[in-house]
Amino acid sequence: RRELGYRRFFDIDTLAGLRMEDPEVFADTHELVLRWVDDGVVDGLRIDHPDGLRDPEQYLNRLAGATGGVWTVVEKILEPGEDLPDPWPVAGTTGYDRLGVIGGLFVDPAGEAPLTAAYGELTGAPTDLAEVVHEARALAVRELLRADLDRLTALAVEICEGRRHQRDRTRGELRDAVAELLAAFAVYRTYVRAEAGVVRAGDVARIDAARDEVAGRRPDIDPDLLGFLADLLALRVEHRTPLEDEWVMRFQQLTGPAMAKGVEDTAFYRYTRLLALNEVGGDLARFGVGTAELHAANAAAHDRWPSAMTALSTHDTKRSADVRARLALLSEIPDRWAEACGRWLDASARHWVGGEPDRHAQHLLFQTLVGAWPVEPDRAVAYLAKATKEAKQRTSWTQPDPDYDTARDGYVAAVLADAALTADVEAFVTPLVGPGRTNALAQVALQLTVPGVPDTYRGDELWDLSLVDPDNRRPVDFDRRRRLLAELAAGGLGAADLMARADEGLPKLALVRAALHLRRRRPEAFGPGEAGAYLPLAFVGAAAAHAVGFTRGGAVAVVVPRLVLGLDARHGWEGTTVTLPPGPWTDVVTGAEVAGGPVPLGDLLGDFPVAMLEAAGP
């Protein structure tokens, strides 16, 4: 990682970066894919990690020209308030931004303060999120991506030697400033096209914000140097040279890996207050999403990116949507969770042999067990091994601590062999299974009907309590799914029948099947423009804050619950109504008939946790 002579994929030495900006390289590496497109073998393309390209806009323009503009989405992680660059010829992202908004709807903001306090008290881990994230990004830049940093520093030395006011800079001084700037960007990267002289106002603002962040954090770094480097990045220096343009383009290629390795692959394993938030594309600082924010995001998607992808689980998600749906419940019961977790940490400490137990790892394990219970010992051992190595605090992939690794693995195995302890965990989890499934169904109903093109990850049609790789690449039992689908296709299964077989995953499969058939029947209702217009529904009553809904094109209505543990256990939906457009409506999952106008939520959601309604007529 110190003396590599080539760009690589993050810190994987065996995956070398190709110069995709070279037309010959593009042609050679895309020959097969382009033939598939021409032959109609594939209908669309998913571009992974476009931020690693030297010039993503150039690449996407070349790809669009070569494919005739086939439907294309990019695996671009957007930070809150960020959007794709306007000129990109794509349908949108692969949906991590939508995943975060939809999942956040089931996280209770009231749980933030008590969960943060409990996390710090139980583990002793720092709770200053900004500091944890910065430290992780700085580690990624200075250690994992050290060869790339050294290359940027060498270029900076050459550049400064050609600038009269900068030529006395030392290599160490430049390296420090460049490293701090790389770690300070709040987004994955900027998209300045230095050779073409193209720089946009949004990129300039992000460059200046990074400069100011470093200046505030590191007053020992010469502000004149920071200003010069920021001016280079924003193309504000006069008489730019090709060497300076090269530095700008290489710098931009490195902020993305720094963010990915620093935040997703390090901070997400260090700051584990509530694992439902620690997801690809997620923002650890955004604790919950309100209904107004959800509606605003969906309306913006309909206006700007109606054909972007929506997703809940992918090959890269840290844990499946169903695990996150259950873990979100902890935000509603922070005190109960803190009490139980503290009890488990103390009771299991004796299982950590050879020193003081790592309370942060303990906390992470028990939260994982709650989210994915039941968990086999070998899966739990493998998961915690990955999590602690990614955290890079007591051990890592490149610098393992054999004694720690042995103690950790033995601890996990002993915990899951402790009958009294696992019985206590199961007693805590059991009341959360049903509400967690309700959250999961609500997520699916939203994902399959909000503006966008839904991606149902393989195997996710039934309950899926997967953790990170390799769990999410396990073989899928398609025969089982075919048998259950055949039962649903035969008809005769009402809401009570579906819910009676909840353990089989039948409610989820029925919902996914019904939603996709609905999209096939009513494509215009899920399309762009007025025909697929997205309009929020209005709720009135004591439990109005626990429901969200909308219509699509006036032909489809969706209503789902949220924050379900907070519903009054005795009164529930009593007195709470939603106003539907004039009916009649038919629930596509249960077949129930619903009139338009004010409808009691107890009637709408009493038999099946979510409602997906189709208007009568063509």
Coordinates of C-alpha atoms in Angstrom, one line a residue:
R1 CA 0.0 0.0 0.0
R2 CA 3.0 2.3 0.1
E3 CA 4.8 1.8 -3.2
L4 CA 2.2 0.6 -5.7
G5 CA 2.8 1.9 -9.3
Y6 CA -0.9 1.5 -10.3
R7 CA -4.4 2.5 -9.3
R8 CA -6.3 -0.3 -7.6
F9 CA -9.8 -0.9 -6.4
F10 CA -9.8 0.5 -2.9
D11 CA -7.1 -1.5 -1.1
I12 CA -7.4 -4.7 -3.2
D13 CA -4.0 -5.2 -4.9
T14 CA -5.3 -7.8 -7.4
L15 CA -7.9 -5.3 -8.9
A16 CA -6.0 -2.8 -11.0
G17 CA -7.8 0.3 -12.4
L18 CA -8.0 0.6 -16.2
R19 CA -7.8 3.9 -18.1
M20 CA -11.4 3.9 -19.2
E21 CA -11.0 7.4 -20.6
D22 CA -8.8 5.9 -23.4
P23 CA -11.1 5.2 -26.4
E24 CA -9.3 1.9 -27.2
V25 CA -9.5 0.7 -23.6
F26 CA -13.2 1.5 -23.6
A27 CA -13.8 -0.3 -26.9
D28 CA -11.9 -3.4 -25.8
T29 CA -13.5 -3.7 -22.3
H30 CA -17.0 -3.0 -23.5
E31 CA -17.1 -5.1 -26.7
L32 CA -19.1 -8.0 -25.1
V33 CA -21.5 -5.8 -23.2
L34 CA -22.2 -3.6 -26.2
R35 CA -22.9 -6.8 -28.2
W36 CA -25.4 -7.9 -25.6
V37 CA -27.2 -4.6 -25.8
D38 CA -27.3 -4.7 -29.6
D39 CA -28.6 -8.2 -29.6
G40 CA -31.3 -7.4 -27.0
V41 CA -29.8 -9.8 -24.5
V42 CA -29.9 -7.1 -21.8
D43 CA -32.4 -4.2 -21.4
G44 CA -30.3 -2.0 -19.2
L45 CA -26.9 -1.4 -17.6
R46 CA -25.9 -0.8 -14.0
I47 CA -22.6 1.0 -13.7
D48 CA -20.8 0.3 -10.4
H49 CA -18.5 2.8 -8.8
P50 CA -18.5 5.6 -11.4
D51 CA -16.7 7.9 -9.0
G52 CA -13.6 5.8 -9.5
L53 CA -13.5 7.0 -13.2
R54 CA -11.2 9.8 -14.2
D55 CA -14.1 11.6 -16.0
P56 CA -17.5 10.0 -15.2
E57 CA -19.3 12.4 -17.5
Q58 CA -17.1 11.6 -20.5
Y59 CA -17.5 7.9 -19.8
L60 CA -21.3 8.0 -19.5
N61 CA -21.6 10.1 -22.7
R62 CA -19.4 7.6 -24.6
L63 CA -21.5 4.7 -23.2
A64 CA -24.8 6.4 -24.1
G65 CA -23.5 6.9 -27.6
A66 CA -22.4 3.4 -28.0
T67 CA -25.6 1.9 -26.7
G68 CA -28.1 4.3 -28.3
G69 CA -29.1 5.5 -24.9
V70 CA -30.1 2.2 -23.3
W71 CA -31.6 2.5 -19.7
T72 CA -28.6 3.0 -17.5
V73 CA -28.3 3.6 -13.7
V74 CA -25.2 4.4 -11.7
E75 CA -24.1 3.1 -8.3
K76 CA -23.6 6.6 -7.1
I77 CA -24.0 7.3 -3.4
L78 CA -25.6 10.7 -2.8
E79 CA -25.2 12.6 0.5
P80 CA -28.2 14.5 1.9
G81 CA -28.9 17.5 -0.4
E82 CA -26.7 16.1 -3.2
D83 CA -28.1 15.2 -6.7
L84 CA -26.6 13.7 -9.8
P85 CA -24.8 16.1 -12.1
D86 CA -27.3 17.4 -14.6
P87 CA -25.4 16.5 -17.8
W88 CA -25.1 12.8 -17.0
P89 CA -27.1 10.8 -19.6
V90 CA -28.5 8.3 -17.1
A91 CA -31.9 7.3 -15.6
G92 CA -30.7 7.9 -12.1
T93 CA -28.9 6.0 -9.3
T94 CA -29.2 2.4 -8.2
G95 CA -31.3 3.5 -5.3
Y96 CA -29.1 3.7 -2.2
D97 CA -30.5 7.2 -1.6
R98 CA -34.0 5.9 -1.7
L99 CA -33.1 3.0 0.6
G100 CA -32.0 5.5 3.3
V101 CA -35.1 7.6 3.0
I102 CA -37.6 4.7 3.0
G103 CA -35.8 2.9 5.9
G104 CA -35.5 6.1 7.9
L105 CA -39.3 6.4 8.0
F106 CA -39.3 3.6 10.6
V107 CA -36.7 5.1 12.9
D108 CA -38.1 7.2 15.8
P109 CA -36.2 10.5 16.2
A110 CA -37.2 10.5 19.8
G111 CA -34.9 7.6 20.4
E112 CA -31.7 9.5 19.2
A113 CA -30.7 11.1 22.5
P114 CA -31.3 8.1 24.8
L115 CA -29.7 5.6 22.3
T116 CA -26.6 7.8 21.9
A117 CA -26.2 8.2 25.7
A118 CA -26.7 4.4 26.2
Y119 CA -24.2 3.6 23.5
G120 CA -21.5 5.7 25.1
E121 CA -22.2 4.4 28.6
L122 CA -22.4 0.7 27.6
T123 CA -19.3 0.7 25.4
G124 CA -17.1 3.6 26.3
A125 CA -16.9 4.4 22.6
P126 CA -16.8 8.1 21.5
T127 CA -20.2 9.5 20.6
D128 CA -18.9 12.6 18.7
L129 CA -20.0 11.3 15.2
A130 CA -18.1 14.0 13.3
E131 CA -14.9 13.2 15.0
V132 CA -15.3 9.4 14.4
V133 CA -16.0 9.9 10.7
H134 CA -13.1 12.3 10.2
E135 CA -10.7 10.0 12.0
A136 CA -11.8 7.1 9.9
R137 CA -11.5 9.1 6.6
A138 CA -8.0 10.3 7.6
L139 CA -7.0 6.7 8.4
A140 CA -8.2 5.6 4.9
V141 CA -6.2 8.4 3.2
R142 CA -3.0 8.0 5.1
E143 CA -2.8 4.3 5.4
L144 CA -5.1 2.3 3.1
L145 CA -4.7 4.7 0.1
R146 CA -1.1 5.7 1.0
A147 CA 0.4 5.0 -2.5
D148 CA -2.2 7.2 -4.1
L149 CA -1.6 10.0 -1.6
D150 CA 2.2 9.8 -2.2
R151 CA 1.5 10.1 -6.0
L152 CA -0.6 13.2 -5.4
T153 CA 2.0 14.6 -3.2
A154 CA 4.8 14.1 -5.8
L155 CA 2.7 15.9 -8.4
A156 CA 2.0 18.7 -5.9
V157 CA 5.7 19.1 -5.3
E158 CA 6.3 19.5 -9.1
I159 CA 3.4 22.0 -9.4
C160 CA 4.7 24.1 -6.5
E161 CA 8.2 24.2 -8.0
G162 CA 6.7 25.9 -11.0
R163 CA 4.8 28.5 -9.0
R164 CA 6.9 31.3 -7.6
H165 CA 4.8 31.9 -4.5
Q166 CA 4.6 28.2 -3.6
R167 CA 8.0 26.8 -4.6
D168 CA 9.5 26.8 -1.1
R169 CA 6.9 24.2 0.2
T170 CA 8.3 21.0 1.7
R171 CA 7.1 17.6 0.7
G172 CA 5.9 16.9 4.2
E173 CA 3.9 20.1 4.3
L174 CA 2.3 19.4 1.0
R175 CA 1.5 15.8 1.9
D176 CA -0.2 16.9 5.2
A177 CA -2.3 19.5 3.4
V178 CA -3.4 17.2 0.6
A179 CA -4.3 14.4 3.0
E180 CA -6.4 16.7 5.1
L181 CA -8.2 18.1 2.1
L182 CA -8.9 14.6 0.8
A183 CA -10.4 13.6 4.2
A184 CA -12.5 16.8 4.5
F185 CA -15.0 16.4 1.6
A186 CA -18.6 15.9 2.7
V187 CA -19.5 14.2 -0.6
Y188 CA -17.8 11.4 -2.5
R189 CA -16.3 13.6 -5.1
T190 CA -16.5 16.7 -7.3
Y191 CA -16.8 16.5 -11.1
V192 CA -14.5 19.2 -12.4
R193 CA -13.4 18.5 -16.0
A194 CA -10.0 20.1 -15.9
E195 CA -8.9 19.4 -19.4
A196 CA -12.1 20.8 -20.8
G197 CA -12.1 23.8 -18.3
V198 CA -15.5 22.8 -16.9
V199 CA -16.3 23.6 -13.3
R200 CA -19.8 24.0 -11.8
A201 CA -21.0 26.1 -8.9
G202 CA -21.9 23.1 -6.8
D203 CA -18.4 21.7 -7.1
V204 CA -16.8 25.0 -6.2
A205 CA -18.9 25.3 -3.1
R206 CA -17.9 21.8 -2.0
I207 CA -14.2 22.5 -2.6
D208 CA -14.4 25.7 -0.6
A209 CA -16.2 23.9 2.2
A210 CA -13.5 21.3 2.4
R211 CA -10.8 24.0 2.5
D212 CA -12.7 25.8 5.3
E213 CA -13.1 22.5 7.2
V214 CA -9.4 21.9 7.1
A215 CA -8.6 25.5 8.1
G216 CA -10.8 25.2 11.2
R217 CA -9.5 21.8 12.1
R218 CA -5.8 22.3 11.4
P219 CA -4.8 26.0 12.0
D220 CA -1.2 24.9 11.8
I221 CA -1.5 24.3 8.0
D222 CA -0.7 27.5 6.1
P223 CA -4.0 29.0 4.9
D224 CA -2.2 30.3 1.8
L225 CA -1.4 26.7 0.8
L226 CA -4.9 25.5 1.4
G227 CA -6.2 28.4 -0.6
F228 CA -3.8 27.6 -3.5
L229 CA -4.8 23.9 -3.5
A230 CA -8.5 24.8 -3.4
D231 CA -8.0 27.3 -6.3
L232 CA -6.3 24.5 -8.3
L233 CA -9.3 22.2 -7.7
A234 CA -11.8 24.9 -8.7
L235 CA -9.7 25.9 -11.8
R236 CA -9.2 29.4 -10.3
V237 CA -5.5 29.7 -10.9
E238 CA -4.2 31.6 -14.0
H239 CA -2.1 29.9 -16.7
R240 CA -3.0 26.4 -15.7
T241 CA -0.6 23.7 -16.9
P242 CA -1.3 20.1 -18.0
L243 CA 0.4 18.9 -14.8
E244 CA -2.0 20.9 -12.7
D245 CA -5.0 19.6 -14.6
E246 CA -3.6 16.0 -14.1
W247 CA -3.4 16.7 -10.3
V248 CA -7.0 17.9 -10.2
M249 CA -8.3 14.8 -12.0
R250 CA -6.3 12.5 -9.9
F251 CA -7.4 14.2 -6.7
Q252 CA -11.0 13.8 -7.6
Q253 CA -10.5 10.1 -8.2
L254 CA -9.2 9.7 -4.6
T255 CA -11.9 11.4 -2.5
G256 CA -14.4 8.7 -3.4
P257 CA -12.3 5.8 -2.2
A258 CA -11.4 7.8 0.9
M259 CA -15.1 8.3 1.7
A260 CA -16.0 4.7 0.9
K261 CA -13.2 3.1 2.9
G262 CA -13.3 5.7 5.6
V263 CA -17.1 5.9 6.2
E264 CA -18.8 2.8 4.9
D265 CA -16.0 0.3 5.6
T266 CA -14.6 1.9 8.8
A267 CA -16.9 4.4 10.6
F268 CA -20.0 2.2 10.0
Y269 CA -18.2 -0.4 12.1
R270 CA -16.9 2.0 14.7
Y271 CA -20.0 4.1 15.4
T272 CA -22.7 1.4 16.0
R273 CA -25.3 3.3 18.0
L274 CA -28.2 1.9 15.9
L275 CA -27.2 -0.5 13.1
A276 CA -30.4 0.2 11.2
L277 CA -28.7 3.4 10.1
N278 CA -25.3 2.0 9.2
E279 CA -26.2 1.2 5.6
V280 CA -24.7 1.9 2.2
G281 CA -25.7 5.4 1.2
G282 CA -26.9 6.1 4.7
D283 CA -26.1 9.2 6.8
L284 CA -25.3 8.3 10.4
A285 CA -26.2 11.9 11.4
R286 CA -29.8 11.6 10.1
F287 CA -31.7 9.8 12.8
G288 CA -35.0 9.1 11.3
V289 CA -37.0 10.5 8.3
G290 CA -40.4 12.2 8.7
T291 CA -43.4 11.8 6.5
A292 CA -42.9 15.3 5.0
E293 CA -39.3 14.4 4.1
L294 CA -40.4 11.1 2.5
H295 CA -43.0 12.9 0.4
A296 CA -40.6 15.6 -0.7
A297 CA -38.0 13.0 -1.7
N298 CA -40.6 11.0 -3.7
A299 CA -42.0 14.1 -5.4
A300 CA -38.5 15.2 -6.4
A301 CA -37.8 11.7 -7.7
H302 CA -40.9 11.8 -9.8
D303 CA -40.0 15.2 -11.2
R304 CA -36.3 14.5 -11.8
W305 CA -35.6 10.8 -11.9
P306 CA -38.9 8.9 -12.6
S307 CA -37.0 5.9 -14.0
A308 CA -34.2 5.6 -11.4
M309 CA -33.8 2.4 -9.5
T310 CA -35.3 1.9 -6.0
A311 CA -33.7 -0.8 -3.8
L312 CA -33.9 -2.1 -0.3
S313 CA -31.3 -4.9 -0.4
T314 CA -28.4 -5.4 -2.7
H315 CA -25.2 -7.4 -2.9
D316 CA -23.5 -4.6 -1.0
T317 CA -25.9 -3.8 1.8
K318 CA -24.4 -4.3 5.3
R319 CA -27.5 -6.2 6.4
S320 CA -30.8 -7.0 4.6
A321 CA -33.9 -4.8 4.7
D322 CA -35.7 -7.2 7.0
V323 CA -32.8 -7.0 9.6
R324 CA -32.9 -3.2 9.4
A325 CA -36.7 -3.3 9.7
R326 CA -36.4 -5.1 13.1
L327 CA -33.5 -3.1 14.3
A328 CA -35.4 0.1 13.7
L329 CA -37.7 -0.9 16.5
L330 CA -35.0 -0.3 19.0
S331 CA -35.3 3.4 18.4
E332 CA -38.8 3.2 19.9
I333 CA -37.7 1.3 23.0
P334 CA -34.2 2.8 23.8
D335 CA -34.5 2.3 27.5
R336 CA -35.6 -1.4 27.2
W337 CA -32.8 -2.0 24.8
A338 CA -30.2 -0.3 26.9
E339 CA -31.2 -2.3 30.0
A340 CA -31.2 -5.6 28.2
C341 CA -28.0 -5.0 26.4
G342 CA -26.2 -3.9 29.5
R343 CA -27.4 -7.1 31.2
W344 CA -26.1 -9.2 28.4
L345 CA -22.7 -7.5 28.3
D346 CA -22.2 -8.1 32.0
A347 CA -23.4 -11.7 31.9
S348 CA -21.3 -12.6 28.9
A349 CA -18.0 -10.9 30.0
R350 CA -16.8 -14.2 31.5
H351 CA -16.8 -15.7 28.0
W352 CA -14.1 -13.3 26.8
V353 CA -10.9 -15.2 27.7
G354 CA -7.5 -13.7 27.9
G355 CA -8.1 -10.1 29.0
E356 CA -10.8 -7.5 29.4
P357 CA -13.7 -7.9 27.0
D358 CA -14.1 -5.5 24.1
R359 CA -17.4 -3.9 25.1
H360 CA -17.9 -2.3 21.7
A361 CA -17.6 -5.7 20.0
Q362 CA -20.0 -7.2 22.6
H363 CA -22.5 -4.4 21.9
L364 CA -22.2 -4.9 18.2
L365 CA -22.7 -8.7 18.5
F366 CA -25.9 -8.4 20.6
Q367 CA -27.4 -5.8 18.4
T368 CA -26.7 -8.1 15.4
L369 CA -28.3 -11.0 17.2
V370 CA -31.4 -9.0 17.9
G371 CA -31.7 -8.0 14.3
A372 CA -31.0 -11.4 12.7
W373 CA -32.1 -13.8 15.3
P374 CA -31.9 -16.8 15.1
V375 CA -28.2 -16.7 14.1
E376 CA -26.1 -19.9 13.7
P377 CA -22.8 -19.8 15.6
D378 CA -20.6 -20.0 12.5
R379 CA -22.4 -17.0 10.9
A380 CA -22.1 -15.0 14.1
V381 CA -18.4 -15.8 14.4
A382 CA -17.7 -14.8 10.7
Y383 CA -19.8 -11.6 11.0
L384 CA -18.1 -10.3 14.1
A385 CA -14.7 -11.2 12.7
K386 CA -15.4 -9.1 9.6
A387 CA -16.9 -6.2 11.6
T388 CA -14.0 -5.9 14.0
K389 CA -11.5 -6.1 11.2
E390 CA -13.3 -3.4 9.2
A391 CA -13.4 -1.2 12.3
K392 CA -9.5 -1.4 12.4
Q393 CA -9.3 -0.6 16.1
R394 CA -8.1 -3.8 17.8
T395 CA -7.4 -5.9 14.6
S396 CA -7.7 -5.5 10.8
W397 CA -7.3 -7.5 7.6
T398 CA -3.8 -6.2 7.0
Q399 CA -2.6 -6.0 10.6
P400 CA -4.4 -8.8 12.5
D401 CA -4.0 -9.4 16.2
P402 CA -4.1 -13.2 16.6
D403 CA -4.7 -13.1 20.3
Y404 CA -7.6 -10.7 20.0
D405 CA -9.0 -12.6 17.1
T406 CA -8.9 -15.9 19.0
A407 CA -10.5 -14.3 22.1
R408 CA -13.3 -12.7 20.0
D409 CA -14.1 -15.9 18.1
G410 CA -14.2 -17.9 21.3
Y411 CA -16.4 -15.3 22.9
V412 CA -19.0 -15.5 20.1
A413 CA -19.1 -19.2 20.2
A414 CA -19.4 -19.3 24.0
V415 CA -22.2 -16.7 24.0
L416 CA -24.3 -18.8 21.6
A417 CA -23.6 -21.9 23.6
D418 CA -24.8 -20.2 26.8
A419 CA -28.4 -21.5 27.2
A420 CA -29.5 -19.0 29.8
L421 CA -28.1 -16.1 27.9
T422 CA -29.5 -17.1 24.5
A423 CA -32.9 -17.7 26.2
D424 CA -32.8 -14.1 27.5
V425 CA -31.9 -12.8 24.0
E426 CA -34.8 -14.8 22.5
A427 CA -37.2 -13.5 25.1
F428 CA -36.3 -10.0 24.1
V429 CA -36.5 -10.6 20.4
T430 CA -39.7 -12.6 20.3
P431 CA -42.1 -9.6 20.8
L432 CA -40.2 -7.7 18.1
V433 CA -40.6 -10.3 15.4
G434 CA -44.2 -9.4 14.4
P435 CA -43.7 -5.6 14.5
G436 CA -40.4 -6.1 12.6
R437 CA -42.3 -8.0 9.9
T438 CA -44.8 -5.2 9.7
N439 CA -42.0 -2.7 9.2
A440 CA -40.5 -5.0 6.5
L441 CA -43.9 -5.2 4.7
A442 CA -44.3 -1.5 4.9
Q443 CA -40.8 -0.9 3.4
V444 CA -41.6 -3.3 0.5
A445 CA -44.9 -1.7 -0.2
L446 CA -43.2 1.7 -0.4
Q447 CA -40.3 0.5 -2.5
L448 CA -42.5 -1.2 -5.1
T449 CA -44.8 1.8 -5.6
V450 CA -42.9 5.1 -5.1
P451 CA -41.5 6.8 -8.2
G452 CA -38.8 4.7 -9.8
V453 CA -38.0 1.2 -11.1
P454 CA -38.0 -1.3 -8.2
D455 CA -35.2 -3.8 -7.9
T456 CA -36.2 -6.9 -5.9
Y457 CA -32.9 -8.5 -4.8
R458 CA -32.8 -12.3 -5.4
G459 CA -34.3 -14.3 -2.6
D460 CA -35.7 -11.2 -0.9
E461 CA -39.3 -12.2 -1.8
L462 CA -39.5 -14.1 1.5
W463 CA -38.2 -13.0 4.9
D464 CA -34.4 -12.6 4.6
L465 CA -32.3 -12.0 7.7
S466 CA -29.0 -11.8 5.9
L467 CA -25.9 -10.0 7.2
V468 CA -23.1 -8.7 5.1
D469 CA -21.0 -10.8 2.6
P470 CA -21.1 -13.8 2.3
D471 CA -24.6 -14.0 3.8
N472 CA -26.1 -11.9 1.0
R473 CA -24.7 -14.2 -1.7
R474 CA -26.1 -17.4 -0.3
P475 CA -27.9 -19.7 -2.7
V476 CA -31.6 -19.0 -3.0
D477 CA -34.2 -21.8 -2.7
F478 CA -36.1 -21.0 -5.9
D479 CA -38.1 -24.2 -5.8
R480 CA -39.6 -23.2 -2.5
R481 CA -40.6 -19.8 -4.0
R482 CA -42.1 -21.5 -7.0
R483 CA -44.3 -23.7 -4.8
L484 CA -45.5 -20.8 -2.7
L485 CA -46.2 -18.7 -5.9
A486 CA -48.2 -21.5 -7.3
E487 CA -50.4 -21.5 -4.2
L488 CA -50.9 -17.8 -4.5
A489 CA -51.7 -18.0 -8.2
A490 CA -54.3 -20.7 -7.4
G491 CA -56.2 -18.1 -5.3
G492 CA -58.4 -18.7 -2.3
L493 CA -55.9 -17.3 0.3
G494 CA -57.4 -14.4 2.2
A495 CA -55.7 -12.0 4.7
A496 CA -56.2 -14.4 7.6
D497 CA -54.7 -17.3 5.6
L498 CA -51.6 -15.2 4.7
M499 CA -51.0 -14.0 8.2
A500 CA -51.5 -17.5 9.7
R501 CA -48.5 -18.6 7.5
A502 CA -46.3 -15.6 8.3
D503 CA -43.4 -17.7 9.4
E504 CA -43.2 -19.1 5.8
G505 CA -42.9 -15.5 4.5
L506 CA -46.1 -15.8 2.6
P507 CA -47.4 -12.3 3.4
K508 CA -44.2 -10.8 1.9
L509 CA -44.3 -12.9 -1.2
A510 CA -48.0 -12.1 -1.7
L511 CA -47.3 -8.4 -1.4
V512 CA -44.4 -8.5 -3.8
R513 CA -46.4 -10.6 -6.3
A514 CA -49.4 -8.4 -6.1
A515 CA -47.4 -5.2 -6.5
L516 CA -45.5 -6.4 -9.5
H517 CA -48.7 -7.6 -11.2
L518 CA -50.3 -4.2 -10.4
R519 CA -47.3 -2.4 -12.0
R520 CA -47.8 -4.6 -15.1
R521 CA -51.5 -3.9 -15.3
R522 CA -51.2 -0.1 -14.6
P523 CA -47.8 0.9 -16.1
E524 CA -49.0 4.5 -16.6
A525 CA -49.8 4.9 -12.9
F526 CA -46.1 4.3 -12.1
G527 CA -44.6 6.3 -14.9
P528 CA -43.6 9.9 -15.4
G529 CA -45.8 12.9 -15.8
E530 CA -49.4 13.5 -14.7
A531 CA -50.4 9.9 -15.5
G532 CA -48.2 8.7 -12.6
A533 CA -48.5 11.8 -10.4
Y534 CA -47.4 11.3 -6.8
L535 CA -49.8 12.8 -4.2
P536 CA -49.6 12.4 -0.4
L537 CA -52.7 11.2 1.4
A538 CA -54.1 13.0 4.5
F539 CA -54.5 11.3 7.9
V540 CA -56.6 12.6 10.8
G541 CA -56.7 11.3 14.4
A542 CA -54.6 10.4 17.4
A543 CA -52.5 7.9 15.5
A544 CA -52.1 10.0 12.3
A545 CA -48.3 10.2 12.9
H546 CA -48.1 6.4 12.7
A547 CA -49.2 6.1 9.1
V548 CA -48.1 7.4 5.7
G549 CA -49.7 7.0 2.3
F550 CA -50.0 8.4 -1.2
T551 CA -51.7 7.9 -4.6
R552 CA -50.1 7.3 -8.0
G553 CA -51.9 8.7 -11.0
G554 CA -55.2 8.6 -9.1
A555 CA -55.4 4.8 -9.9
V556 CA -53.3 3.4 -7.0
A557 CA -53.3 4.2 -3.3
V558 CA -50.8 2.9 -0.8
V559 CA -51.1 3.1 3.0
V560 CA -48.6 1.7 5.5
P561 CA -48.0 2.0 9.3
R562 CA -44.8 3.3 10.9
L563 CA -43.4 3.5 14.4
V564 CA -45.7 0.6 15.2
L565 CA -44.5 0.0 18.8
G566 CA -45.7 3.5 19.6
L567 CA -49.3 2.7 18.7
D568 CA -51.5 2.6 21.7
A569 CA -51.7 -1.1 22.6
R570 CA -55.4 -0.9 23.6
H571 CA -56.8 1.7 21.2
G572 CA -54.5 1.3 18.2
W573 CA -56.0 3.0 15.1
E574 CA -59.2 4.0 16.9
G575 CA -60.5 7.3 15.6
T576 CA -57.8 7.7 12.9
T577 CA -58.8 7.9 9.3
V578 CA -57.3 8.4 5.9
T579 CA -59.1 10.2 3.1
L580 CA -59.0 8.3 -0.2
P581 CA -60.1 9.7 -3.6
P582 CA -63.6 8.7 -4.6
G583 CA -63.8 4.9 -5.0
P584 CA -64.5 2.1 -5.1
W585 CA -61.0 0.6 -4.4
T586 CA -59.8 -3.0 -4.2
D587 CA -56.9 -4.2 -2.1
V588 CA -54.7 -6.1 -4.5
V589 CA -53.3 -8.4 -1.8
T590 CA -56.4 -9.3 0.2
G591 CA -59.2 -8.6 -2.3
A592 CA -61.0 -6.4 0.2
E593 CA -63.3 -3.7 -1.2
V594 CA -62.9 -0.2 0.1
A595 CA -65.1 2.9 -0.5
G596 CA -63.6 6.3 -1.2
G597 CA -63.6 9.2 1.2
P598 CA -62.6 9.0 4.9
V599 CA -61.7 5.4 5.8
P600 CA -60.9 4.2 9.3
L601 CA -57.4 2.9 9.5
G602 CA -58.6 0.1 11.7
D603 CA -60.7 -1.2 8.8
L604 CA -58.0 -0.6 6.2
L605 CA -55.1 -2.2 8.1
G606 CA -56.9 -4.4 10.5
D607 CA -56.5 -7.7 8.6
F608 CA -53.2 -7.2 6.7
P609 CA -50.4 -4.8 7.9
V610 CA -50.4 -2.7 4.7
A611 CA -52.9 -1.6 2.1
M612 CA -52.2 -1.5 -1.6
L613 CA -55.4 -0.4 -3.5
E614 CA -56.4 -0.3 -7.1
A615 CA -59.1 2.0 -8.3
A616 CA -62.0 0.5 -10.2
G617 CA -62.2 0.9 -14.0
P618 CA -59.6 1.0 -16.7

